[in-house]
Amino acid sequence: MTRLYNFCAGPAALPESVLETARDDMLNWHGRGLSVMEMSHRSTEFVGIAEQAEASLRSLLAIPDDYAVLFLQGGASLQFSAVPLNLLPEGGCADYLNTGQWSKKAIAEGKRFGTVNVAASAESNNFSTIPPRDSWQLSADAAYFHYTPNETIGGVEFHWVPEVAAPLVADMSSTILSRPVDVSRFGVIYAGAQKNIGPAGLTLVIVRRELLGRSRAACPVMLDWKTAAENDSMYNTPPTFALYLAGLVFAWLQELGGLSVMAEINRRKAEKLYAAIDGSSFYANPVELPSRSQMNVPFTLADANLDKLFLQQSNAAGLLNLSGHRSVGGMRASLYNAVPEAAVDALIAFMQDFEQRNG
Ligand SMILES: *Cc1c(COP(=O)(O)O)cnc(C)c1O
């Protein structure tokens, strides 16, 4: 059976060679007579798999030794609560930037635990811009500064790292591993796995060790990063198969040449698609040029009545999951690492053909 091109925003495409390895390992991992799913998470075999995954990730992102790498559950959404529970003292205050739907959810959750200062918001621009740095109203005593480097729904991405005094906390769910990033600039980086890391069910947290141990007394033990760090992410049973698969994805990225090679491929993919959109009056992308996402490209048709036909025909042409988020409509092509350049070429060819037939 042919595998089709998958532009899903998440759970997203996985590298084919990773799936092939997982298939070959499925019934009998490395001749041990059982699958990874059936192993004790305390076994030498699985501990080795987890250690290798962490080592590969540390190498890919050049994660400094004074950062802990945690493999957790609950998705990025549970980190919306874990961040304040770990970093925000009772009666404390934190700064948040509002650049889209995921920022808003993080803000709403932060408000349960203390004072949230929205330093700037792009909501009045329909989230098509990033508020300029000199417009941000930062609090003097913020426990941390939270932002969303890539808004998966709006397709808005920071191509720079904010400079603020408070520890920087970033929801990198949809941009992590798409390019190199200077981890030392951040206090905390977190990401749900199902965009650029592996299958759903795994959540990555990278945290500067000096930020551990600040959690509130009421912080559930399963949300306390310090507990996870002290137990090598095995305080309880981790999502073993998802972690194993993430390890295969990390190894795939290493073989490819690492994140600067990946970044170059991603830049090319996005540039081509935006050029096709901008070169036609039939398609449009609403985001200001300097803040366009390389990972998630939303676009609209001049005539929204054609949306349904576009989605039907693109799907029939083997281009899957191009509908925009249910909250915004239109189309969205997610171009994560595992989406090959050939998929983007096929999408552009389809778009041009569709325009000729319907424009
Ligand atoms: C997908 C996504 C989330 C939600 O992730 P879950 O793992 O489903 O909780 C949060 N933030 C961003 C930026 C995302 O792309």
CSV table of C-alpha atoms and ligand atoms in Angstrom, one decimal:
chain,number,residue,atom,x,y,z
A,1,MET,CA,0.0,0.0,0.0
A,2,THR,CA,1.2,3.5,-0.8
A,3,ARG,CA,1.8,5.9,2.0
A,4,LEU,CA,0.3,9.3,1.2
A,5,TYR,CA,1.5,12.8,1.9
A,6,ASN,CA,0.3,13.8,5.4
A,7,PHE,CA,0.0,17.5,6.3
A,8,CYS,CA,-1.7,16.9,9.7
A,9,ALA,CA,-1.0,19.5,12.4
A,10,GLY,CA,-0.8,16.7,15.0
A,11,PRO,CA,-0.5,13.8,15.5
A,12,ALA,CA,1.7,14.4,12.5
A,13,ALA,CA,3.7,12.5,9.9
A,14,LEU,CA,6.5,10.3,11.1
A,15,PRO,CA,9.7,9.5,9.1
A,16,GLU,CA,9.0,6.4,7.0
A,17,SER,CA,12.3,4.8,7.9
A,18,VAL,CA,11.5,5.2,11.6
A,19,LEU,CA,8.2,3.3,11.1
A,20,GLU,CA,10.0,0.6,9.2
A,21,THR,CA,12.5,0.1,12.1
A,22,ALA,CA,9.6,0.0,14.5
A,23,ARG,CA,7.9,-2.6,12.3
A,24,ASP,CA,11.0,-4.7,12.2
A,25,ASP,CA,11.4,-4.4,16.0
A,26,MET,CA,7.7,-4.9,16.8
A,27,LEU,CA,7.5,-8.5,17.8
A,28,ASN,CA,11.0,-9.1,18.9
A,29,TRP,CA,13.2,-6.2,19.8
A,30,HIS,CA,16.9,-6.9,19.1
A,31,GLY,CA,16.4,-10.6,19.5
A,32,ARG,CA,15.3,-10.3,23.1
A,33,GLY,CA,12.1,-12.3,22.4
A,34,LEU,CA,9.6,-9.5,23.2
A,35,SER,CA,8.4,-6.1,22.0
A,36,VAL,CA,9.4,-2.8,23.6
A,37,MET,CA,5.8,-2.5,24.7
A,38,GLU,CA,6.1,-5.6,26.8
A,39,MET,CA,9.3,-4.7,28.6
A,40,SER,CA,9.6,-3.6,32.2
A,41,HIS,CA,10.5,0.1,32.2
A,42,ARG,CA,13.2,-0.9,34.9
A,43,SER,CA,14.8,-3.5,32.6
A,44,THR,CA,18.3,-3.0,31.4
A,45,GLU,CA,17.0,-3.0,27.8
A,46,PHE,CA,14.4,-0.3,28.3
A,47,VAL,CA,16.7,1.9,30.5
A,48,GLY,CA,19.2,1.7,27.7
A,49,ILE,CA,16.6,2.8,25.2
A,50,ALA,CA,15.6,5.7,27.4
A,51,GLU,CA,19.2,6.7,28.0
A,52,GLN,CA,20.0,6.6,24.3
A,53,ALA,CA,17.0,8.7,23.5
A,54,GLU,CA,18.1,11.4,26.0
A,55,ALA,CA,21.7,11.3,24.8
A,56,SER,CA,20.6,11.8,21.1
A,57,LEU,CA,18.3,14.6,22.1
A,58,ARG,CA,21.0,16.3,24.2
A,59,SER,CA,23.4,16.0,21.2
A,60,LEU,CA,20.9,17.3,18.7
A,61,LEU,CA,19.9,20.4,20.7
A,62,ALA,CA,23.4,20.8,22.4
A,63,ILE,CA,21.6,20.8,25.8
A,64,PRO,CA,23.9,22.0,28.5
A,65,ASP,CA,24.6,19.7,31.5
A,66,ASP,CA,22.9,22.1,33.9
A,67,TYR,CA,19.6,21.3,32.2
A,68,ALA,CA,17.4,18.3,33.0
A,69,VAL,CA,15.6,16.5,30.3
A,70,LEU,CA,12.2,15.0,31.3
A,71,PHE,CA,10.0,12.6,29.4
A,72,LEU,CA,6.5,13.1,30.8
A,73,GLN,CA,2.8,12.6,30.0
A,74,GLY,CA,-0.2,14.8,29.8
A,75,GLY,CA,0.7,16.7,26.7
A,76,ALA,CA,1.8,20.3,26.4
A,77,SER,CA,-1.6,21.2,27.9
A,78,LEU,CA,-0.8,19.7,31.3
A,79,GLN,CA,2.4,21.8,31.3
A,80,PHE,CA,0.1,24.9,31.1
A,81,SER,CA,-0.6,23.9,34.8
A,82,ALA,CA,2.8,22.4,35.6
A,83,VAL,CA,4.6,25.7,34.7
A,84,PRO,CA,2.8,27.8,37.4
A,85,LEU,CA,2.8,25.0,39.9
A,86,ASN,CA,6.5,24.6,39.6
A,87,LEU,CA,7.6,28.3,39.2
A,88,LEU,CA,4.9,30.6,40.5
A,89,PRO,CA,5.0,31.3,44.3
A,90,GLU,CA,1.7,31.8,46.1
A,91,GLY,CA,0.6,35.4,45.5
A,92,GLY,CA,3.2,35.6,42.7
A,93,CYS,CA,2.9,37.0,39.2
A,94,ALA,CA,4.0,35.9,35.8
A,95,ASP,CA,4.2,37.6,32.4
A,96,TYR,CA,2.6,36.0,29.3
A,97,LEU,CA,2.6,37.0,25.7
A,98,ASN,CA,-0.7,36.4,23.9
A,99,THR,CA,0.1,35.5,20.2
A,100,GLY,CA,-2.7,33.0,19.5
A,101,GLN,CA,-4.9,30.1,20.6
A,102,TRP,CA,-2.2,28.2,22.4
A,103,SER,CA,-1.0,31.3,24.3
A,104,LYS,CA,-4.6,31.9,25.4
A,105,LYS,CA,-4.9,28.4,26.8
A,106,ALA,CA,-1.7,28.8,28.7
A,107,ILE,CA,-2.8,32.1,30.0
A,108,ALA,CA,-6.2,30.8,31.1
A,109,GLU,CA,-4.5,28.0,33.0
A,110,GLY,CA,-1.9,30.3,34.6
A,111,LYS,CA,-4.7,32.5,36.0
A,112,ARG,CA,-5.8,29.6,38.2
A,113,PHE,CA,-2.6,29.8,40.1
A,114,GLY,CA,-1.7,33.5,40.5
A,115,THR,CA,-1.6,36.9,38.8
A,116,VAL,CA,-1.0,36.7,35.1
A,117,ASN,CA,0.2,39.8,33.4
A,118,VAL,CA,-0.5,39.7,29.6
A,119,ALA,CA,2.6,41.7,28.6
A,120,ALA,CA,1.2,42.2,25.0
A,121,SER,CA,-1.5,40.7,22.9
A,122,ALA,CA,-2.0,40.4,19.1
A,123,GLU,CA,-5.6,39.5,19.5
A,124,SER,CA,-6.9,42.8,18.1
A,125,ASN,CA,-4.9,42.0,14.9
A,126,ASN,CA,-6.6,38.6,14.7
A,127,PHE,CA,-3.2,37.1,15.7
A,128,SER,CA,-1.5,37.9,12.4
A,129,THR,CA,1.4,39.7,14.0
A,130,ILE,CA,3.8,39.5,16.9
A,131,PRO,CA,3.5,42.5,19.1
A,132,PRO,CA,6.8,44.5,18.8
A,133,ARG,CA,9.2,44.0,21.6
A,134,ASP,CA,9.1,47.7,22.7
A,135,SER,CA,5.3,47.5,23.3
A,136,TRP,CA,5.6,44.8,25.9
A,137,GLN,CA,4.6,45.8,29.5
A,138,LEU,CA,6.7,43.5,31.7
A,139,SER,CA,6.2,43.2,35.4
A,140,ALA,CA,9.1,44.0,37.7
A,141,ASP,CA,8.7,40.9,39.7
A,142,ALA,CA,7.6,38.2,37.2
A,143,ALA,CA,8.5,34.6,38.3
A,144,TYR,CA,8.8,33.8,34.6
A,145,PHE,CA,7.9,35.0,31.1
A,146,HIS,CA,5.8,32.6,29.0
A,147,TYR,CA,5.4,32.6,25.2
A,148,THR,CA,4.6,30.3,22.3
A,149,PRO,CA,7.5,30.4,19.8
A,150,ASN,CA,5.2,28.9,17.1
A,151,GLU,CA,1.5,29.3,17.1
A,152,THR,CA,0.3,26.1,15.4
A,153,ILE,CA,-3.2,27.3,14.6
A,154,GLY,CA,-2.4,30.8,13.4
A,155,GLY,CA,0.9,30.0,11.7
A,156,VAL,CA,2.8,32.7,13.6
A,157,GLU,CA,6.4,32.0,14.5
A,158,PHE,CA,9.1,33.9,16.4
A,159,HIS,CA,12.3,33.9,14.3
A,160,TRP,CA,14.1,35.4,17.3
A,161,VAL,CA,14.3,34.7,21.1
A,162,PRO,CA,12.9,37.3,23.4
A,163,GLU,CA,15.3,39.0,25.8
A,164,VAL,CA,13.7,39.5,29.2
A,165,ALA,CA,14.9,39.5,32.8
A,166,ALA,CA,12.6,36.7,34.1
A,167,PRO,CA,13.3,33.0,33.2
A,168,LEU,CA,12.0,32.4,29.7
A,169,VAL,CA,9.4,29.6,29.4
A,170,ALA,CA,8.5,28.4,25.9
A,171,ASP,CA,5.8,26.1,24.6
A,172,MET,CA,7.8,24.7,21.6
A,173,SER,CA,5.3,21.9,20.8
A,174,SER,CA,5.2,22.7,17.1
A,175,THR,CA,8.7,24.1,16.3
A,176,ILE,CA,11.1,22.0,18.5
A,177,LEU,CA,13.8,20.2,16.4
A,178,SER,CA,12.9,22.1,13.3
A,179,ARG,CA,16.0,24.1,13.6
A,180,PRO,CA,18.9,24.7,16.1
A,181,VAL,CA,18.0,26.7,19.2
A,182,ASP,CA,20.2,28.1,22.0
A,183,VAL,CA,18.8,26.2,25.0
A,184,SER,CA,20.9,28.2,27.4
A,185,ARG,CA,18.6,31.2,26.7
A,186,PHE,CA,15.6,29.4,28.2
A,187,GLY,CA,14.6,28.5,31.7
A,188,VAL,CA,12.1,25.9,30.5
A,189,ILE,CA,11.2,24.4,27.1
A,190,TYR,CA,8.3,22.1,26.8
A,191,ALA,CA,6.6,20.3,23.9
A,192,GLY,CA,4.0,17.7,23.2
A,193,ALA,CA,5.6,15.0,21.2
A,194,GLN,CA,3.1,14.5,18.4
A,195,LYS,CA,4.3,17.3,16.1
A,196,ASN,CA,8.0,17.0,15.6
A,197,ILE,CA,9.2,14.4,18.2
A,198,GLY,CA,7.2,11.2,17.9
A,199,PRO,CA,3.8,9.7,18.6
A,200,ALA,CA,1.2,11.2,21.0
A,201,GLY,CA,1.5,10.3,24.7
A,202,LEU,CA,4.9,11.7,25.4
A,203,THR,CA,5.7,15.2,26.6
A,204,LEU,CA,9.2,16.7,26.7
A,205,VAL,CA,10.4,19.2,29.3
A,206,ILE,CA,13.9,20.7,29.3
A,207,VAL,CA,14.5,22.7,32.4
A,208,ARG,CA,17.4,24.5,33.9
A,209,ARG,CA,18.2,22.6,37.1
A,210,GLU,CA,18.4,25.7,39.3
A,211,LEU,CA,14.6,26.1,38.6
A,212,LEU,CA,13.9,22.7,40.2
A,213,GLY,CA,12.7,22.6,43.8
A,214,ARG,CA,10.5,25.8,43.6
A,215,SER,CA,7.2,24.0,43.3
A,216,ARG,CA,4.2,24.7,45.6
A,217,ALA,CA,3.4,22.4,48.4
A,218,ALA,CA,0.1,21.7,46.6
A,219,CYS,CA,1.9,20.7,43.4
A,220,PRO,CA,0.9,17.1,42.6
A,221,VAL,CA,3.9,14.8,42.7
A,222,MET,CA,3.3,13.8,39.1
A,223,LEU,CA,3.6,17.4,38.0
A,224,ASP,CA,6.7,18.2,40.0
A,225,TRP,CA,9.6,18.5,37.6
A,226,LYS,CA,12.1,17.9,40.5
A,227,THR,CA,10.5,14.5,41.2
A,228,ALA,CA,10.8,13.6,37.5
A,229,ALA,CA,14.4,14.7,37.4
A,230,GLU,CA,15.4,12.8,40.5
A,231,ASN,CA,13.8,9.6,39.1
A,232,ASP,CA,15.1,9.8,35.5
A,233,SER,CA,11.5,10.4,34.4
A,234,MET,CA,10.5,7.0,35.9
A,235,TYR,CA,8.8,8.0,39.1
A,236,ASN,CA,6.0,6.0,37.6
A,237,THR,CA,5.7,4.0,34.3
A,238,PRO,CA,6.7,6.3,31.4
A,239,PRO,CA,5.0,6.0,28.0
A,240,THR,CA,7.6,3.4,27.0
A,241,PHE,CA,6.7,2.8,23.4
A,242,ALA,CA,6.3,6.5,22.6
A,243,LEU,CA,9.7,7.2,24.2
A,244,TYR,CA,11.3,4.4,22.2
A,245,LEU,CA,9.8,5.8,19.0
A,246,ALA,CA,11.0,9.3,19.8
A,247,GLY,CA,14.5,7.9,20.2
A,248,LEU,CA,14.3,6.5,16.7
A,249,VAL,CA,13.2,9.9,15.4
A,250,PHE,CA,16.2,11.5,17.2
A,251,ALA,CA,18.5,9.0,15.6
A,252,TRP,CA,17.0,9.7,12.2
A,253,LEU,CA,17.7,13.4,12.7
A,254,GLN,CA,21.3,12.7,13.7
A,255,GLU,CA,21.8,10.5,10.6
A,256,LEU,CA,20.4,13.3,8.5
A,257,GLY,CA,23.1,15.6,9.8
A,258,GLY,CA,21.4,17.3,12.7
A,259,LEU,CA,19.3,20.3,13.1
A,260,SER,CA,21.1,22.8,10.8
A,261,VAL,CA,20.6,20.4,7.9
A,262,MET,CA,17.0,19.9,8.9
A,263,ALA,CA,16.5,23.7,9.2
A,264,GLU,CA,17.8,24.2,5.7
A,265,ILE,CA,15.3,21.7,4.3
A,266,ASN,CA,12.5,23.2,6.4
A,267,ARG,CA,13.4,26.7,5.2
A,268,ARG,CA,13.2,25.6,1.5
A,269,LYS,CA,9.9,23.8,2.0
A,270,ALA,CA,8.2,26.8,3.6
A,271,GLU,CA,9.7,29.3,1.2
A,272,LYS,CA,8.3,27.4,-1.8
A,273,LEU,CA,4.9,27.1,-0.4
A,274,TYR,CA,4.7,30.8,0.7
A,275,ALA,CA,6.0,31.8,-2.8
A,276,ALA,CA,3.2,29.8,-4.4
A,277,ILE,CA,0.6,31.4,-2.2
A,278,ASP,CA,2.0,35.0,-2.6
A,279,GLY,CA,2.4,34.5,-6.4
A,280,SER,CA,-1.3,33.9,-6.9
A,281,SER,CA,-4.4,36.1,-6.2
A,282,PHE,CA,-6.4,32.9,-5.6
A,283,TYR,CA,-4.6,31.9,-2.4
A,284,ALA,CA,-3.7,34.1,0.6
A,285,ASN,CA,-1.9,33.9,4.0
A,286,PRO,CA,-2.8,36.5,6.6
A,287,VAL,CA,0.4,36.5,8.7
A,288,GLU,CA,2.9,39.5,8.5
A,289,LEU,CA,5.9,38.4,6.5
A,290,PRO,CA,8.6,38.4,9.3
A,291,SER,CA,6.4,36.2,11.5
A,292,ARG,CA,5.3,33.5,9.2
A,293,SER,CA,5.6,30.0,10.5
A,294,GLN,CA,7.9,27.5,8.8
A,295,MET,CA,6.0,24.6,10.3
A,296,ASN,CA,2.3,25.5,9.9
A,297,VAL,CA,1.2,27.4,6.8
A,298,PRO,CA,-2.5,28.4,7.0
A,299,PHE,CA,-4.0,29.7,3.7
A,300,THR,CA,-7.4,30.7,2.4
A,301,LEU,CA,-9.0,30.6,-1.0
A,302,ALA,CA,-10.3,33.8,-2.5
A,303,ASP,CA,-13.7,32.1,-2.7
A,304,ALA,CA,-14.4,30.3,0.6
A,305,ASN,CA,-17.2,28.4,-1.2
A,306,LEU,CA,-14.5,26.4,-2.9
A,307,ASP,CA,-13.0,25.2,0.4
A,308,LYS,CA,-14.9,21.9,0.5
A,309,LEU,CA,-14.1,21.1,-3.1
A,310,PHE,CA,-10.4,21.9,-2.5
A,311,LEU,CA,-10.3,19.6,0.5
A,312,GLN,CA,-12.1,16.8,-1.3
A,313,GLN,CA,-9.9,16.9,-4.3
A,314,SER,CA,-6.7,17.3,-2.5
A,315,ASN,CA,-7.5,14.4,-0.3
A,316,ALA,CA,-8.4,12.3,-3.4
A,317,ALA,CA,-5.0,13.4,-4.9
A,318,GLY,CA,-3.2,11.8,-1.9
A,319,LEU,CA,-2.6,15.1,0.1
A,320,LEU,CA,-4.1,14.4,3.5
A,321,ASN,CA,-5.3,16.6,6.3
A,322,LEU,CA,-5.2,20.0,4.7
A,323,SER,CA,-8.2,21.5,6.5
A,324,GLY,CA,-7.5,24.5,8.8
A,325,HIS,CA,-8.1,24.3,12.5
A,326,ARG,CA,-11.8,24.0,13.4
A,327,SER,CA,-11.7,27.4,15.1
A,328,VAL,CA,-10.4,29.3,12.0
A,329,GLY,CA,-11.4,27.3,8.9
A,330,GLY,CA,-9.6,27.6,5.6
A,331,MET,CA,-6.6,25.4,4.9
A,332,ARG,CA,-3.5,24.6,6.8
A,333,ALA,CA,-0.4,22.7,5.6
A,334,SER,CA,1.8,21.5,8.4
A,335,LEU,CA,5.4,21.0,7.1
A,336,TYR,CA,7.0,19.3,10.1
A,337,ASN,CA,10.4,17.5,9.8
A,338,ALA,CA,8.9,14.2,8.6
A,339,VAL,CA,7.0,15.9,5.7
A,340,PRO,CA,9.4,15.5,2.7
A,341,GLU,CA,10.1,18.2,0.2
A,342,ALA,CA,8.4,16.1,-2.4
A,343,ALA,CA,5.1,16.5,-0.5
A,344,VAL,CA,5.4,20.2,-0.7
A,345,ASP,CA,6.1,20.0,-4.4
A,346,ALA,CA,3.0,17.8,-4.9
A,347,LEU,CA,0.9,20.2,-2.9
A,348,ILE,CA,2.0,23.2,-4.9
A,349,ALA,CA,1.4,21.4,-8.2
A,350,PHE,CA,-2.1,20.5,-6.9
A,351,MET,CA,-2.8,24.1,-5.8
A,352,GLN,CA,-1.8,25.5,-9.2
A,353,ASP,CA,-3.9,22.9,-11.0
A,354,PHE,CA,-6.9,23.6,-8.8
A,355,GLU,CA,-6.5,27.3,-9.4
A,356,GLN,CA,-6.5,26.8,-13.2
A,357,ARG,CA,-9.6,24.7,-13.0
A,358,ASN,CA,-11.5,27.0,-10.6
A,359,GLY,CA,-9.9,30.4,-10.7
B,1,LIG,C1,-0.5,20.9,19.9
B,1,LIG,C2,-0.1,22.0,20.8
B,1,LIG,C3,-0.4,22.0,22.1
B,1,LIG,C4,-1.3,21.0,22.8
B,1,LIG,O1,-0.6,19.8,22.9
B,1,LIG,P1,-1.2,18.6,23.7
B,1,LIG,O2,0.1,17.7,23.7
B,1,LIG,O3,-2.3,18.0,22.8
B,1,LIG,O4,-1.6,19.0,25.0
B,1,LIG,C5,0.0,23.1,22.9
B,1,LIG,N1,0.7,24.1,22.4
B,1,LIG,C6,1.1,24.1,21.1
B,1,LIG,C7,2.0,25.2,20.5
B,1,LIG,C8,0.7,23.0,20.2
B,1,LIG,O5,1.1,23.0,18.9
